[in-house]
Amino acid sequence: MSVLNTSRGNTSRGAARGASRGTARTSGPQRNFSAWANRHRKWLFAAPAMIFVGVLIIFPLAWTLYLSLTDSQGSVRAATEFIGLQNYATVLADVDRFWPAVGRTLTFTGLALVCEVVLGMGIALLLWRPFRGEKWVRVAILLPLVATPVAVGMMWRLIFDPNIGFANQLLGMIGIPAQPWLSGQDTALGTTIFMDIWQWTPMVVLILLAGLTSLSEEPDEAARMDGANAFQRFFFITLPLMMPTVIVAILLRGIDALKTFDILYATKGKGGGSFHEVETLNVYAYGLSFDYNQYGLSSAVLILFFMIIIGTMWLLTMRKKAVS
Amino acid sequence: MTVLNENLAPQTPAAGQTPARRRRKPLATRAYKVFRVAALIAVVLFLIAPLIWMLLASFKTNVDIYDTGKSLLFTPTGENYANVLQRNNYFVFIFNSFWVAFVSTALSLVLGVPAAYAMSRFTMHRSALVVLMARVIPGVSLLVPWYYVFSNLKMVGGFEVLILSHMFVALPLIVYIMMSYFDSLPLELEESAQVDGLTPIGAFRRITLPLSVAGMATAGILSFIFSWNNFMFALVLSGSKTKTLPVAIFDFVSYASIDWGGLMAAATVVTIPIMIIALFTQKYIVSGMTAGATKG
């Protein structure tokens, strides 16, 4: 890698020198600036974006870390006291809200991911080879993906309404008793997972379809020559070759699923419903910060949440490296 | 691949031949074809039906919504839309959403495209990681410090703070998409332009930028969509005058009751513009969503 970089750097520097000779007619300082800008264009180009993101990330993260060690609450401006790791102790001992929220976050992400990847792979295989009406299927796949999540939440709220919802009408038609869906303590989380699957399976389909299309045909052809059937070829040829793409899809979708907020807030409101039945870590931390102004405590939750996300990502990237 | 390849047949010239001259297909192939059509119809229905239900409800009176006998047969009314657009002044919210999405996208392109170019050409993977970190961090952990700083600066409730926060979502997205786009552009084009006397920056401006219009369209459209749909940042940082559509929807939900007709009309008003944009720019969205996914 380093070899490649130096050689590239040399060419561009050489070219810059040649170019400044070409523009020799411009005045001195201007030419100097242009030559300087060209020489340092790597950082000139990259720095503004990095500074923007850095300032908006690094300062808040440092601040969150600091807040998590204080008893900050009430107003953001109020004087606070340094209390060490006490918030973390409180949070980690909290079996009423924190640990259930961790469980829900992992359940939500895990179940949604498994369903989305399995369904997404199935749909991608259906779409793999050209067929008539392909355009319409593509439109159908795109619509949930771009729909505003809050509006989607409202839409499902009407459909899953226990009394007037279409879901129970549909169940009634086939003779199954009405379900409480979002209003049931046991069913609410599952229902929101279903919504996530509706909205985001299309993204997994798009990613996997792109992966399938870029696969080389040869291994598959060879397996066919050897008399492998469709299932064998999928499980022993296509799937192993697709693993890196599958992991990219899991990584991209997983990060967002862990942080799901819009749909949960739109369907169940503050605190994830009156019994906190859909309260994930993100909803919990949001509530602690902006409904109860428990900034210290919520910062501790957020730091732990962040560690969970980084840990999950690290595991997946390791897995991806092992596969590819 | 017998099974799947047979499906290509109707599209090849051979399709014009009479069935008798075609090779007889094994039963499994025909079964798969039937299964495939049925499965695709099921997928389309599953994805489209809820949206149609929302659209239908937006044209119903609240009485009709509560009457399960009138699920599909009802007298449509524009009342809900009139209510949403006039009494709740949604035109202001539509403008707010549009303005914030437009400006944040434009500014993010200005910052993000050169950055992505440098990161791609000089393989600055560690620097790219800093920008991409923004996608991983939970938004709530940024909101408390932002809220503190911006409320001290008396900026909360203004457009600037919304635009800044939406840029924070847009910029990593744009850098990610443009990096994989620049990776696919051949370096030789710029090099030959430099041999012809352009400076490296001049080559970027006159050769690479015009060639990456498609990539910038992809990045811009996706960033517009994400900004339009963003909820959490606007929920905390917008004021009554800068409220965006996703936040304004909640006006229709109160503790006592929900105005379902109005709510569905409002949800439709939020969703339709972005869907229309998406339909016209399909291929850009697909290439953006899958950018970098297949490189492994």
Coordinates of C-alpha atoms in Angstrom, one line a residue:
Chain A
M1 CA 0.0 0.0 0.0
S2 CA 2.8 2.4 0.9
V3 CA 4.6 1.8 -2.3
L4 CA 1.5 2.7 -4.3
N5 CA 1.0 5.9 -2.3
T6 CA 4.5 7.2 -2.8
S7 CA 4.5 6.6 -6.5
R8 CA 1.1 8.3 -6.8
G9 CA 2.4 11.2 -4.7
N10 CA 5.4 11.6 -6.9
T11 CA 3.5 11.7 -10.2
S12 CA 1.2 14.3 -8.9
R13 CA 4.0 16.4 -7.5
G14 CA 5.8 16.2 -10.8
A15 CA 2.7 17.1 -12.6
A16 CA 2.1 20.1 -10.3
R17 CA 5.6 21.4 -11.1
G18 CA 5.0 21.0 -14.8
A19 CA 1.6 22.7 -14.5
S20 CA 3.0 25.7 -12.6
R21 CA 5.5 26.1 -15.4
G22 CA 2.6 26.2 -17.8
T23 CA 0.8 29.0 -16.0
A24 CA 4.0 31.1 -15.6
R25 CA 2.2 34.2 -16.9
T26 CA 0.1 34.6 -13.8
S27 CA 1.4 36.9 -11.1
G28 CA 3.8 35.7 -8.4
P29 CA 1.7 35.4 -5.2
Q30 CA -1.2 33.9 -7.1
R31 CA 1.0 31.3 -8.7
N32 CA 2.5 30.5 -5.3
F33 CA -0.9 30.0 -3.8
S34 CA -2.1 27.8 -6.6
A35 CA 1.1 25.8 -6.4
W36 CA 0.7 25.5 -2.7
A37 CA -3.0 24.5 -3.0
N38 CA -2.1 21.9 -5.6
R39 CA 0.6 20.4 -3.5
H40 CA -1.6 20.2 -0.4
R41 CA -4.8 19.4 -2.1
K42 CA -5.1 16.1 -0.2
W43 CA -5.8 17.9 3.1
L44 CA -7.3 21.0 1.5
F45 CA -10.1 18.8 0.1
A46 CA -10.5 16.4 3.0
A47 CA -10.1 18.7 6.0
P48 CA -13.3 20.8 5.8
A49 CA -15.6 17.8 5.9
M50 CA -13.4 16.1 8.6
I51 CA -13.4 19.2 10.7
F52 CA -17.1 19.6 10.4
V53 CA -17.9 16.0 11.4
G54 CA -15.1 16.0 14.0
V55 CA -16.3 19.1 15.8
L56 CA -19.9 17.8 15.8
I57 CA -18.9 14.4 17.0
I58 CA -15.8 14.6 19.2
F59 CA -17.0 17.5 21.3
P60 CA -20.4 15.9 22.0
L61 CA -18.8 12.5 22.7
A62 CA -16.4 14.0 25.1
W63 CA -19.2 16.0 26.7
T64 CA -21.4 12.9 27.0
L65 CA -18.5 11.0 28.6
Y66 CA -18.1 13.9 31.1
L67 CA -21.8 14.2 31.8
S68 CA -22.0 10.5 32.5
L69 CA -19.6 11.1 35.5
T70 CA -21.8 13.8 37.0
D71 CA -25.2 14.0 38.6
S72 CA -26.4 16.5 35.9
Q73 CA -30.2 16.8 35.8
G74 CA -32.9 19.3 35.5
S75 CA -31.6 22.1 33.3
V76 CA -28.6 21.6 31.0
R77 CA -27.2 24.8 32.5
A78 CA -27.5 23.8 36.2
A79 CA -24.3 23.3 38.2
T80 CA -23.4 19.6 38.5
E81 CA -21.3 17.5 40.8
F82 CA -18.8 15.0 39.8
I83 CA -19.9 11.6 41.1
G84 CA -17.5 9.2 39.4
L85 CA -18.8 5.9 38.2
Q86 CA -22.0 6.1 40.3
N87 CA -24.3 6.5 37.2
Y88 CA -22.8 3.4 35.7
A89 CA -23.4 1.5 38.9
T90 CA -27.0 2.8 39.0
V91 CA -27.6 1.9 35.4
L92 CA -26.0 -1.6 35.5
A93 CA -28.1 -2.4 38.6
D94 CA -31.3 -1.2 37.0
V95 CA -33.3 -4.3 36.2
D96 CA -36.5 -2.5 35.7
R97 CA -35.7 -0.3 32.7
F98 CA -32.1 -0.6 31.5
W99 CA -31.6 -4.4 31.2
P100 CA -35.1 -5.0 29.6
A101 CA -34.2 -2.2 27.2
V102 CA -30.9 -3.9 26.3
G103 CA -32.9 -7.1 25.8
R104 CA -35.4 -5.4 23.6
T105 CA -32.7 -3.6 21.5
L106 CA -31.0 -6.9 20.9
T107 CA -34.2 -8.8 20.2
F108 CA -35.5 -6.1 17.9
T109 CA -32.2 -6.0 16.0
G110 CA -31.6 -9.7 15.9
L111 CA -35.1 -10.8 14.8
A112 CA -35.5 -8.0 12.3
L113 CA -32.0 -8.8 10.8
V114 CA -32.6 -12.5 10.5
C115 CA -36.0 -12.0 8.9
E116 CA -34.8 -9.2 6.6
V117 CA -31.7 -11.2 5.4
V118 CA -33.6 -14.5 4.8
L119 CA -36.5 -12.7 3.1
G120 CA -34.2 -10.4 1.3
M121 CA -32.1 -13.3 0.0
G122 CA -35.3 -15.0 -1.2
I123 CA -36.6 -12.0 -3.0
A124 CA -33.2 -11.2 -4.5
L125 CA -33.1 -14.7 -5.9
L126 CA -36.6 -14.3 -7.4
L127 CA -35.5 -11.0 -9.1
W128 CA -32.1 -12.3 -10.1
R129 CA -33.0 -13.4 -13.7
P130 CA -34.9 -11.0 -16.0
F131 CA -38.7 -11.4 -16.3
R132 CA -41.7 -9.6 -17.5
G133 CA -43.0 -6.8 -15.2
E134 CA -39.6 -6.4 -13.5
K135 CA -40.1 -2.7 -13.6
W136 CA -43.2 -2.9 -11.4
V137 CA -41.5 -5.1 -8.8
R138 CA -38.7 -2.6 -8.6
V139 CA -41.1 0.2 -8.0
A140 CA -42.8 -1.8 -5.2
I141 CA -39.4 -2.4 -3.6
L142 CA -38.4 1.2 -3.8
L143 CA -41.6 2.7 -2.2
P144 CA -41.2 1.4 1.4
L145 CA -37.6 2.3 1.3
V146 CA -38.2 6.0 0.7
A147 CA -41.4 6.4 2.7
T148 CA -41.0 8.7 5.7
P149 CA -40.6 6.4 8.8
V150 CA -42.8 8.5 11.0
A151 CA -45.6 8.4 8.4
V152 CA -45.0 4.6 8.1
G153 CA -45.5 4.3 11.8
M154 CA -48.7 6.2 11.7
M155 CA -49.9 4.1 8.7
W156 CA -49.3 0.8 10.6
R157 CA -50.9 2.3 13.7
L158 CA -54.2 2.5 11.8
I159 CA -53.8 -0.9 10.2
F160 CA -53.0 -2.6 13.5
D161 CA -55.7 -0.7 15.5
P162 CA -57.4 -3.5 17.5
N163 CA -61.0 -2.3 16.6
I164 CA -60.9 -0.7 13.2
G165 CA -57.6 -2.0 11.8
F166 CA -57.3 -3.8 8.6
A167 CA -55.0 -6.5 10.2
N168 CA -57.8 -7.7 12.4
Q169 CA -60.4 -7.5 9.6
L170 CA -58.1 -9.7 7.6
L171 CA -57.8 -12.2 10.5
G172 CA -61.6 -12.1 10.8
M173 CA -62.0 -13.2 7.2
I174 CA -60.0 -16.4 7.8
G175 CA -61.6 -16.9 11.2
I176 CA -58.8 -16.0 13.6
P177 CA -59.8 -14.0 16.6
A178 CA -58.7 -10.3 16.8
Q179 CA -55.2 -9.6 18.2
P180 CA -54.2 -6.6 20.3
W181 CA -51.1 -6.0 18.1
L182 CA -49.5 -2.7 19.2
S183 CA -51.6 -2.3 22.3
G184 CA -50.7 -5.7 23.8
Q185 CA -47.7 -5.9 26.1
D186 CA -46.5 -9.1 24.6
T187 CA -47.3 -8.4 21.0
A188 CA -46.1 -4.8 20.7
L189 CA -42.4 -5.4 20.1
G190 CA -43.1 -8.1 17.6
T191 CA -45.5 -5.8 15.7
T192 CA -42.8 -3.1 15.5
I193 CA -40.3 -5.7 14.3
F194 CA -42.8 -6.5 11.5
M195 CA -42.9 -2.8 10.5
D196 CA -39.1 -2.7 10.4
I197 CA -39.1 -5.8 8.2
W198 CA -41.7 -4.1 5.8
Q199 CA -39.7 -1.0 5.5
W200 CA -36.1 -2.3 5.3
T201 CA -36.2 -5.7 3.7
P202 CA -36.1 -3.8 0.3
M203 CA -32.7 -2.4 1.2
V204 CA -31.3 -5.8 1.9
V205 CA -32.8 -7.0 -1.4
L206 CA -31.1 -4.2 -3.3
I207 CA -27.7 -4.9 -1.7
L208 CA -27.9 -8.7 -2.2
L209 CA -29.2 -8.3 -5.8
A210 CA -26.2 -6.1 -6.6
G211 CA -24.0 -8.8 -5.1
L212 CA -25.7 -11.6 -7.1
T213 CA -25.5 -9.6 -10.4
S214 CA -21.7 -9.2 -9.9
L215 CA -21.1 -12.9 -9.2
S216 CA -19.2 -14.7 -11.9
E217 CA -21.2 -17.4 -13.6
E218 CA -18.4 -20.0 -13.9
P219 CA -18.5 -21.8 -10.6
D220 CA -22.3 -22.2 -11.0
E221 CA -21.9 -23.5 -14.5
A222 CA -19.3 -25.9 -13.4
A223 CA -21.5 -27.2 -10.6
R224 CA -24.4 -27.6 -13.1
M225 CA -22.2 -29.7 -15.4
D226 CA -21.4 -31.9 -12.4
G227 CA -25.2 -32.4 -11.9
A228 CA -25.8 -30.3 -8.8
N229 CA -29.5 -29.4 -8.4
A230 CA -30.7 -25.8 -7.7
F231 CA -30.7 -26.2 -3.9
Q232 CA -27.2 -27.7 -3.8
R233 CA -25.9 -25.0 -6.1
F234 CA -27.4 -22.3 -3.9
F235 CA -26.1 -23.6 -0.6
F236 CA -22.7 -24.8 -1.8
I237 CA -21.8 -22.3 -4.5
T238 CA -23.9 -19.1 -4.5
L239 CA -24.3 -18.6 -0.7
P240 CA -20.6 -19.0 0.1
L241 CA -19.7 -16.6 -2.7
M242 CA -22.3 -14.1 -1.4
M243 CA -21.2 -14.2 2.2
P244 CA -19.1 -11.0 2.0
T245 CA -22.1 -9.1 0.5
V246 CA -24.5 -10.7 3.1
I247 CA -22.2 -9.4 5.9
V248 CA -22.1 -5.9 4.4
A249 CA -25.9 -5.9 4.3
I250 CA -26.1 -7.1 7.9
L251 CA -23.5 -4.5 9.0
L252 CA -25.3 -1.6 7.2
R253 CA -28.8 -2.7 8.4
G254 CA -27.7 -3.7 11.8
I255 CA -26.2 -0.3 12.7
D256 CA -29.5 1.4 11.8
A257 CA -31.7 -1.3 13.4
L258 CA -29.8 -0.9 16.8
K259 CA -30.6 2.8 16.7
T260 CA -34.3 2.5 15.6
F261 CA -36.3 5.4 17.0
D262 CA -38.8 6.9 14.5
I263 CA -41.1 3.9 14.2
L264 CA -41.1 3.1 17.9
Y265 CA -41.8 6.7 18.9
A266 CA -44.5 7.2 16.2
T267 CA -46.4 4.0 17.2
K268 CA -45.9 3.9 20.9
G269 CA -44.9 7.4 21.9
K270 CA -42.7 8.4 24.8
G271 CA -41.1 5.7 26.9
G272 CA -42.1 3.0 24.4
G273 CA -45.7 2.8 25.6
S274 CA -47.3 2.8 29.1
F275 CA -45.5 -0.4 30.1
H276 CA -42.3 0.4 28.2
E277 CA -43.1 -2.6 26.0
V278 CA -41.1 -1.3 23.0
E279 CA -38.6 0.8 24.9
T280 CA -35.2 0.1 23.3
L281 CA -31.9 1.7 24.5
N282 CA -32.3 4.5 22.1
V283 CA -35.9 5.3 23.2
Y284 CA -34.8 4.9 26.8
A285 CA -31.9 7.3 26.5
Y286 CA -34.0 9.8 24.6
G287 CA -36.7 9.7 27.3
L288 CA -34.1 10.1 30.1
S289 CA -32.6 13.1 28.3
F290 CA -35.6 15.0 26.9
D291 CA -38.5 13.9 29.0
Y292 CA -36.9 13.5 32.4
N293 CA -33.8 15.7 32.0
Q294 CA -31.6 13.0 33.7
Y295 CA -28.6 14.0 31.7
G296 CA -26.0 12.2 33.8
L297 CA -27.9 9.0 33.8
S298 CA -28.8 9.1 30.2
S299 CA -25.2 9.8 29.3
A300 CA -24.1 6.7 31.1
V301 CA -26.7 4.7 29.2
L302 CA -25.5 6.2 25.9
I303 CA -21.9 5.4 26.6
L304 CA -22.9 1.8 27.3
F305 CA -25.1 1.7 24.2
F306 CA -22.3 3.1 22.1
M307 CA -20.0 0.4 23.4
I308 CA -22.6 -2.3 22.5
I309 CA -22.8 -0.9 18.9
I310 CA -19.0 -0.7 18.5
G311 CA -18.6 -4.2 19.9
T312 CA -21.2 -5.6 17.5
M313 CA -19.7 -3.9 14.5
W314 CA -16.2 -5.0 15.5
L315 CA -17.4 -8.6 15.7
L316 CA -19.1 -8.4 12.3
T317 CA -16.1 -6.8 10.6
M318 CA -13.8 -9.5 12.0
R319 CA -16.3 -12.1 10.6
K320 CA -16.2 -10.3 7.2
K321 CA -12.5 -10.3 7.1
A322 CA -12.5 -14.0 7.9
V323 CA -14.9 -14.7 5.1
S324 CA -13.3 -12.6 2.4
Chain B
M1 CA -28.6 -23.3 -13.5
T2 CA -31.1 -25.0 -15.7
V3 CA -34.1 -24.0 -13.6
L4 CA -33.3 -20.3 -13.5
N5 CA -31.9 -20.0 -17.0
E6 CA -35.0 -21.4 -18.6
N7 CA -36.7 -18.3 -17.5
L8 CA -34.7 -16.3 -19.9
A9 CA -36.3 -18.2 -22.7
P10 CA -39.4 -16.0 -23.3
Q11 CA -37.0 -13.0 -23.8
T12 CA -34.7 -14.7 -26.3
P13 CA -35.5 -14.9 -30.0
A14 CA -36.4 -18.6 -29.4
A15 CA -39.5 -17.4 -27.8
G16 CA -41.0 -16.8 -31.2
Q17 CA -40.8 -20.5 -32.1
T18 CA -43.8 -22.7 -31.8
P19 CA -44.0 -24.6 -28.5
A20 CA -43.7 -28.0 -30.3
R21 CA -40.3 -27.2 -31.6
R22 CA -39.0 -26.1 -28.2
R23 CA -37.4 -28.5 -25.9
R24 CA -39.9 -29.9 -23.4
K25 CA -39.3 -28.4 -20.0
P26 CA -39.1 -30.6 -17.0
L27 CA -41.9 -30.4 -14.5
A28 CA -39.7 -28.8 -11.9
T29 CA -39.1 -25.9 -14.2
R30 CA -42.7 -25.2 -14.8
A31 CA -43.5 -25.5 -11.1
Y32 CA -40.7 -23.0 -10.3
K33 CA -42.2 -20.6 -12.9
V34 CA -45.6 -20.7 -11.3
F35 CA -44.0 -20.4 -7.8
R36 CA -42.0 -17.5 -8.9
V37 CA -44.9 -15.5 -10.3
A38 CA -47.0 -16.2 -7.2
A39 CA -44.1 -15.2 -4.9
L40 CA -43.5 -12.0 -6.8
I41 CA -47.2 -11.0 -6.7
A42 CA -47.2 -11.8 -2.9
V43 CA -44.1 -9.6 -2.4
V44 CA -45.5 -6.7 -4.4
L45 CA -48.8 -6.9 -2.5
F46 CA -47.1 -7.0 0.8
L47 CA -45.1 -3.9 0.0
I48 CA -47.8 -1.9 -1.7
A49 CA -51.0 -2.8 0.2
P50 CA -50.3 -0.8 3.4
L51 CA -49.6 2.3 1.4
I52 CA -52.8 1.9 -0.5
W53 CA -54.7 1.5 2.7
M54 CA -53.2 4.7 4.0
L55 CA -54.2 6.5 0.8
L56 CA -57.7 5.2 1.0
A57 CA -58.1 6.2 4.6
S58 CA -57.0 9.7 3.8
F59 CA -60.0 10.1 1.6
K60 CA -62.5 8.8 4.2
T61 CA -64.4 10.6 6.8
N62 CA -63.7 9.5 10.4
V63 CA -67.1 7.9 10.5
D64 CA -66.3 5.8 7.5
I65 CA -62.9 4.8 8.9
Y66 CA -64.7 3.4 12.0
D67 CA -67.1 1.5 9.8
T68 CA -65.4 -1.8 8.8
G69 CA -68.2 -2.4 6.2
K70 CA -66.8 0.5 4.2
S71 CA -63.2 -0.7 3.9
L72 CA -63.1 -0.4 0.1
L73 CA -66.5 1.0 -0.9
F74 CA -67.0 4.5 0.4
T75 CA -67.6 8.1 -0.9
P76 CA -64.3 9.8 -1.2
T77 CA -63.9 13.2 0.4
G78 CA -61.2 15.8 0.1
E79 CA -62.1 17.2 3.5
N80 CA -59.0 15.7 5.3
Y81 CA -56.6 17.3 2.8
A82 CA -58.3 20.6 3.0
N83 CA -58.1 20.4 6.7
V84 CA -54.4 19.4 6.6
L85 CA -53.3 22.0 4.1
Q86 CA -55.4 24.9 5.2
R87 CA -56.3 24.8 8.8
N88 CA -53.0 23.3 9.9
N89 CA -51.0 25.3 7.4
Y90 CA -49.0 22.4 6.1
F91 CA -47.6 24.5 3.3
V92 CA -45.3 26.1 5.8
F93 CA -44.1 22.7 7.0
I94 CA -43.7 21.5 3.4
F95 CA -41.5 24.5 2.7
N96 CA -39.5 24.0 5.9
S97 CA -38.8 20.4 5.1
F98 CA -37.9 21.2 1.6
W99 CA -35.7 24.1 2.5
V100 CA -33.8 22.2 5.2
A101 CA -33.3 19.2 3.0
F102 CA -32.2 21.3 0.0
V103 CA -29.7 23.5 1.8
S104 CA -28.2 20.7 3.9
T105 CA -27.8 18.5 0.8
A106 CA -26.2 21.4 -1.2
L107 CA -23.8 22.3 1.6
S108 CA -22.9 18.6 2.2
L109 CA -22.1 18.1 -1.4
V110 CA -19.8 21.1 -1.4
L111 CA -17.9 19.7 1.7
G112 CA -18.3 16.0 0.9
V113 CA -17.4 15.7 -2.8
P114 CA -13.8 17.1 -2.6
A115 CA -13.3 15.1 0.7
A116 CA -14.5 11.9 -0.9
Y117 CA -12.2 12.6 -3.9
A118 CA -9.2 13.1 -1.7
M119 CA -10.0 10.1 0.4
S120 CA -10.5 7.9 -2.7
R121 CA -7.4 9.1 -4.6
F122 CA -5.0 9.1 -1.7
T123 CA -6.6 6.0 0.0
M124 CA -7.1 7.9 3.2
H125 CA -9.0 5.1 4.8
R126 CA -8.4 6.2 8.4
S127 CA -9.7 9.7 7.7
A128 CA -12.7 8.2 5.9
L129 CA -13.4 6.2 9.1
V130 CA -13.7 9.5 11.1
V131 CA -16.4 10.7 8.8
L132 CA -18.2 7.4 8.7
M133 CA -18.2 7.2 12.5
A134 CA -21.0 9.7 12.2
R135 CA -23.2 6.9 10.9
V136 CA -22.5 4.6 13.9
I137 CA -23.1 7.0 16.8
P138 CA -26.6 7.1 18.3
G139 CA -28.1 10.5 17.5
V140 CA -29.3 10.9 21.1
S141 CA -25.8 11.1 22.4
L142 CA -25.1 14.1 20.2
L143 CA -28.4 15.8 20.8
V144 CA -27.8 16.6 24.5
P145 CA -24.5 18.5 24.0
W146 CA -25.8 20.1 20.8
Y147 CA -28.9 21.2 22.5
Y148 CA -26.9 22.8 25.3
V149 CA -24.5 24.6 22.9
F150 CA -27.1 25.7 20.4
S151 CA -29.6 26.9 23.0
N152 CA -26.8 29.0 24.6
L153 CA -26.1 30.4 21.2
K154 CA -29.9 31.1 20.9
M155 CA -29.9 29.0 17.7
V156 CA -32.5 26.4 18.7
G157 CA -35.7 26.9 16.7
G158 CA -33.8 28.5 13.8
F159 CA -33.1 27.0 10.4
E160 CA -29.3 27.0 10.8
V161 CA -29.2 24.5 13.6
L162 CA -31.6 22.1 11.7
I163 CA -29.5 22.4 8.5
L164 CA -26.3 21.7 10.5
S165 CA -27.8 18.7 12.1
H166 CA -29.2 17.3 8.9
M167 CA -25.8 17.9 7.2
F168 CA -24.4 15.7 9.9
V169 CA -26.5 12.9 8.5
A170 CA -26.0 13.8 4.9
L171 CA -22.2 14.3 4.9
P172 CA -21.1 10.7 5.8
L173 CA -23.6 9.4 3.3
I174 CA -22.3 11.6 0.5
V175 CA -18.7 10.8 1.4
Y176 CA -19.4 7.1 1.4
I177 CA -21.2 7.1 -2.0
M178 CA -18.8 9.4 -3.7
M179 CA -15.8 7.5 -2.5
S180 CA -17.0 4.4 -4.2
Y181 CA -17.9 6.4 -7.2
F182 CA -14.4 8.0 -7.5
D183 CA -12.8 4.6 -6.9
S184 CA -14.5 3.5 -10.1
L185 CA -13.3 6.5 -12.2
P186 CA -10.0 5.7 -14.1
L187 CA -7.1 7.8 -12.8
E188 CA -5.6 8.0 -16.3
L189 CA -8.1 10.6 -17.4
E190 CA -6.8 13.1 -14.9
E191 CA -3.2 12.2 -15.5
S192 CA -3.5 12.8 -19.2
A193 CA -5.2 16.1 -18.5
Q194 CA -2.3 17.0 -16.3
V195 CA 0.2 16.1 -19.0
D196 CA -1.8 18.5 -21.2
G197 CA -1.0 21.3 -18.8
L198 CA -3.8 21.4 -16.2
T199 CA -3.0 21.6 -12.5
P200 CA -4.1 18.7 -10.4
I201 CA -6.9 20.9 -9.0
G202 CA -7.8 22.1 -12.5
A203 CA -8.0 18.4 -13.6
F204 CA -10.3 17.7 -10.7
R205 CA -12.5 20.7 -11.6
R206 CA -12.6 20.3 -15.3
I207 CA -12.3 16.6 -15.9
T208 CA -13.3 14.6 -12.8
L209 CA -16.2 16.8 -11.6
P210 CA -18.1 16.8 -14.9
L211 CA -17.6 13.1 -15.1
S212 CA -19.1 12.5 -11.6
V213 CA -22.4 14.3 -12.2
A214 CA -24.2 10.9 -12.0
G215 CA -22.5 10.1 -8.7
M216 CA -23.3 13.5 -7.3
A217 CA -27.0 13.1 -8.4
T218 CA -27.1 9.7 -6.6
A219 CA -25.5 11.1 -3.4
G220 CA -27.6 14.3 -3.5
I221 CA -30.9 12.5 -4.0
L222 CA -30.3 10.0 -1.2
S223 CA -29.2 12.8 1.1
F224 CA -32.3 14.8 0.3
I225 CA -34.5 11.8 1.1
F226 CA -32.7 11.1 4.4
S227 CA -33.0 14.7 5.4
W228 CA -36.7 14.8 4.4
N229 CA -37.4 11.7 6.5
N230 CA -35.3 12.7 9.5
F231 CA -37.3 12.9 12.7
M232 CA -35.2 12.8 15.8
F233 CA -33.0 15.9 15.2
A234 CA -36.0 18.0 14.1
L235 CA -38.0 16.8 17.1
V236 CA -35.6 18.4 19.5
L237 CA -34.0 21.2 17.5
S238 CA -36.9 22.7 15.5
G239 CA -39.1 25.4 16.8
S240 CA -42.7 26.3 16.0
K241 CA -41.7 28.2 12.9
T242 CA -39.2 25.7 11.6
K243 CA -41.1 22.5 12.3
T244 CA -40.6 19.9 9.6
L245 CA -43.2 17.6 8.2
P246 CA -42.3 14.4 10.2
V247 CA -42.7 16.4 13.4
A248 CA -45.8 18.2 12.3
I249 CA -47.6 14.9 11.8
F250 CA -47.9 14.6 15.6
D251 CA -50.3 17.5 15.7
F252 CA -52.9 14.9 14.7
V253 CA -52.3 12.7 17.7
S254 CA -53.6 13.7 21.1
Y255 CA -54.1 11.8 24.3
A256 CA -57.9 11.9 24.0
S257 CA -58.3 10.8 20.4
I258 CA -56.7 10.5 17.0
D259 CA -58.1 12.2 13.9
W260 CA -57.4 9.2 11.7
G261 CA -58.5 10.8 8.5
G262 CA -56.5 13.9 9.1
L263 CA -53.5 11.8 10.3
M264 CA -53.5 9.6 7.1
A265 CA -53.9 12.7 4.9
A266 CA -50.9 14.3 6.7
A267 CA -48.9 11.1 6.4
T268 CA -49.7 11.0 2.7
V269 CA -48.7 14.6 2.2
V270 CA -45.3 13.8 3.8
T271 CA -44.7 10.6 1.8
I272 CA -46.0 11.5 -1.7
P273 CA -43.4 14.2 -2.7
I274 CA -40.5 12.0 -1.7
M275 CA -42.0 9.0 -3.5
I276 CA -42.5 10.9 -6.7
I277 CA -38.9 12.1 -6.6
A278 CA -37.8 8.5 -6.0
L279 CA -39.8 7.1 -8.9
F280 CA -38.2 9.6 -11.3
T281 CA -34.7 8.9 -10.0
Q282 CA -35.0 5.2 -9.4
K283 CA -31.6 4.1 -10.8
Y284 CA -29.8 6.8 -8.8
I285 CA -31.3 5.6 -5.6
V286 CA -30.6 2.0 -6.3
S287 CA -27.0 2.7 -7.1
G288 CA -26.6 4.8 -4.0
M289 CA -28.1 2.2 -1.7
T290 CA -25.8 -0.4 -3.1
A291 CA -22.7 1.8 -3.4
G292 CA -19.6 0.0 -2.1
A293 CA -21.7 -3.0 -1.0
T294 CA -20.3 -5.5 -3.6
K295 CA -16.7 -4.7 -3.3
G296 CA -16.4 -7.0 -0.2

